[in-house]
Amino acid sequence: MAVVVVGSDHAGFDLKESLKLFLEKLGHQVIDVGCFFKERTDYPLFAERACQLVLKSLADYAILICGTGLGMCIASNRFKGIRAALCTNEYMAKMARRHNDANVLCLGSRVVGEDLAKEIVRAFLGEKFEGGRHERRLYMVESLGEEEITL
Ligand code: RB5
């Protein structure tokens, strides 16, 4: 069982609340970093809080929800050591863990329904990183931008 931090903006609030109960039913420990109300707010605030907990090893994974999942994904991937994956189906969720070692799952509440979101979460948390050649590729990704490009 995992420690999972959840976060959302106003658009993702209802889905976050529903996924919290689902995660607890599956036996996971849930940390909620907000938002706590449905008033309009800004997704980067919650992406930052959740990613910090993952980077400090206070949570194993984060699940971040906004309207499309895009804002949460873009914001999360600004943090070195975070590998955020926007998933719209179970296959993507499984591969995000197996091949990309994603530690943040992003969901779009206006893109996936509640039942599909639950299955995506179940698939994501049920998979392990395969390592091997994928480890090398992740290392390459981590190193991107470190060398000056000469054209
Ligand atoms: C809010 O309307 C919306 O822009 C936000 O939830 C998210 O989809 C941004 O990427």
mmCIF file of N, CA and C in Angstrom, residues 1 7 14 21 30 32-33 36 50 54 67 88 91-92 95 97 100 108 122 127 129 141:
data_model
loop_
_atom_site.group_PDB
_atom_site.id
_atom_site.type_symbol
_atom_site.label_atom_id
_atom_site.label_comp_id
_atom_site.label_asym_id
_atom_site.label_seq_id
_atom_site.Cartn_x
_atom_site.Cartn_y
_atom_site.Cartn_z
ATOM 1 N N MET A 1 0.837 -1.191 0.000
ATOM 2 C CA MET A 1 0.000 0.000 0.000
ATOM 3 C C MET A 1 0.879 1.250 0.000
ATOM 4 N N GLY A 7 -4.190 16.374 -4.982
ATOM 5 C CA GLY A 7 -4.374 17.822 -5.062
ATOM 6 C C GLY A 7 -5.200 18.153 -6.289
ATOM 7 N N ASP A 14 -14.281 18.014 -7.162
ATOM 8 C CA ASP A 14 -15.233 16.907 -6.944
ATOM 9 C C ASP A 14 -14.578 15.551 -7.206
ATOM 10 N N LEU A 21 -11.809 8.830 -1.322
ATOM 11 C CA LEU A 21 -12.550 7.700 -0.726
ATOM 12 C C LEU A 21 -12.148 6.396 -1.407
ATOM 13 N N VAL A 30 -3.924 8.542 2.386
ATOM 14 C CA VAL A 30 -4.135 9.719 1.545
ATOM 15 C C VAL A 30 -3.761 10.998 2.302
ATOM 16 N N ASP A 32 -4.196 15.076 1.618
ATOM 17 C CA ASP A 32 -4.867 16.042 0.751
ATOM 18 C C ASP A 32 -4.228 17.417 0.931
ATOM 19 N N VAL A 33 -3.674 17.956 -0.160
ATOM 20 C CA VAL A 33 -3.042 19.284 -0.060
ATOM 21 C C VAL A 33 -3.951 20.385 -0.635
ATOM 22 N N PHE A 36 -9.524 23.010 -0.935
ATOM 23 C CA PHE A 36 -10.498 22.502 0.018
ATOM 24 C C PHE A 36 -11.892 23.067 -0.213
ATOM 25 N N ALA A 50 2.055 19.236 -3.677
ATOM 26 C CA ALA A 50 2.073 17.774 -3.829
ATOM 27 C C ALA A 50 3.454 17.289 -4.268
ATOM 28 N N VAL A 54 6.282 14.566 -2.539
ATOM 29 C CA VAL A 54 6.875 13.407 -3.222
ATOM 30 C C VAL A 54 8.406 13.517 -3.198
ATOM 31 N N GLY A 67 -8.921 20.735 -14.785
ATOM 32 C CA GLY A 67 -9.954 20.513 -15.797
ATOM 33 C C GLY A 67 -9.503 19.553 -16.885
ATOM 34 N N THR A 88 -5.253 9.289 -19.866
ATOM 35 C CA THR A 88 -6.685 9.319 -20.181
ATOM 36 C C THR A 88 -7.260 7.910 -20.308
ATOM 37 N N TYR A 91 -4.346 1.960 -20.086
ATOM 38 C CA TYR A 91 -3.088 1.557 -20.736
ATOM 39 C C TYR A 91 -2.002 2.601 -20.492
ATOM 40 N N MET A 92 -2.364 3.861 -20.679
ATOM 41 C CA MET A 92 -1.385 4.930 -20.450
ATOM 42 C C MET A 92 -0.916 4.917 -18.993
ATOM 43 N N MET A 95 1.540 2.015 -18.487
ATOM 44 C CA MET A 95 2.835 2.261 -19.124
ATOM 45 C C MET A 95 3.594 3.405 -18.462
ATOM 46 N N ARG A 97 3.826 3.911 -15.407
ATOM 47 C CA ARG A 97 4.581 3.318 -14.290
ATOM 48 C C ARG A 97 5.663 2.369 -14.829
ATOM 49 N N ASN A 100 7.972 4.642 -17.677
ATOM 50 C CA ASN A 100 8.383 6.030 -17.381
ATOM 51 C C ASN A 100 8.607 6.281 -15.901
ATOM 52 N N GLY A 108 -7.657 14.779 -15.958
ATOM 53 C CA GLY A 108 -8.526 15.893 -16.353
ATOM 54 C C GLY A 108 -9.967 15.558 -15.994
ATOM 55 N N ARG A 122 -6.376 2.937 -10.273
ATOM 56 C CA ARG A 122 -6.095 1.552 -9.876
ATOM 57 C C ARG A 122 -4.956 0.976 -10.720
ATOM 58 N N GLU A 127 1.067 -0.975 -10.776
ATOM 59 C CA GLU A 127 2.207 -1.345 -11.625
ATOM 60 C C GLU A 127 3.542 -0.917 -11.019
ATOM 61 N N PHE A 129 7.826 -0.082 -11.928
ATOM 62 C CA PHE A 129 8.788 0.314 -12.958
ATOM 63 C C PHE A 129 9.591 -0.911 -13.382
ATOM 64 N N VAL A 141 16.725 11.546 -19.910
ATOM 65 C CA VAL A 141 15.730 12.619 -19.758
ATOM 66 C C VAL A 141 16.180 13.588 -18.663
#
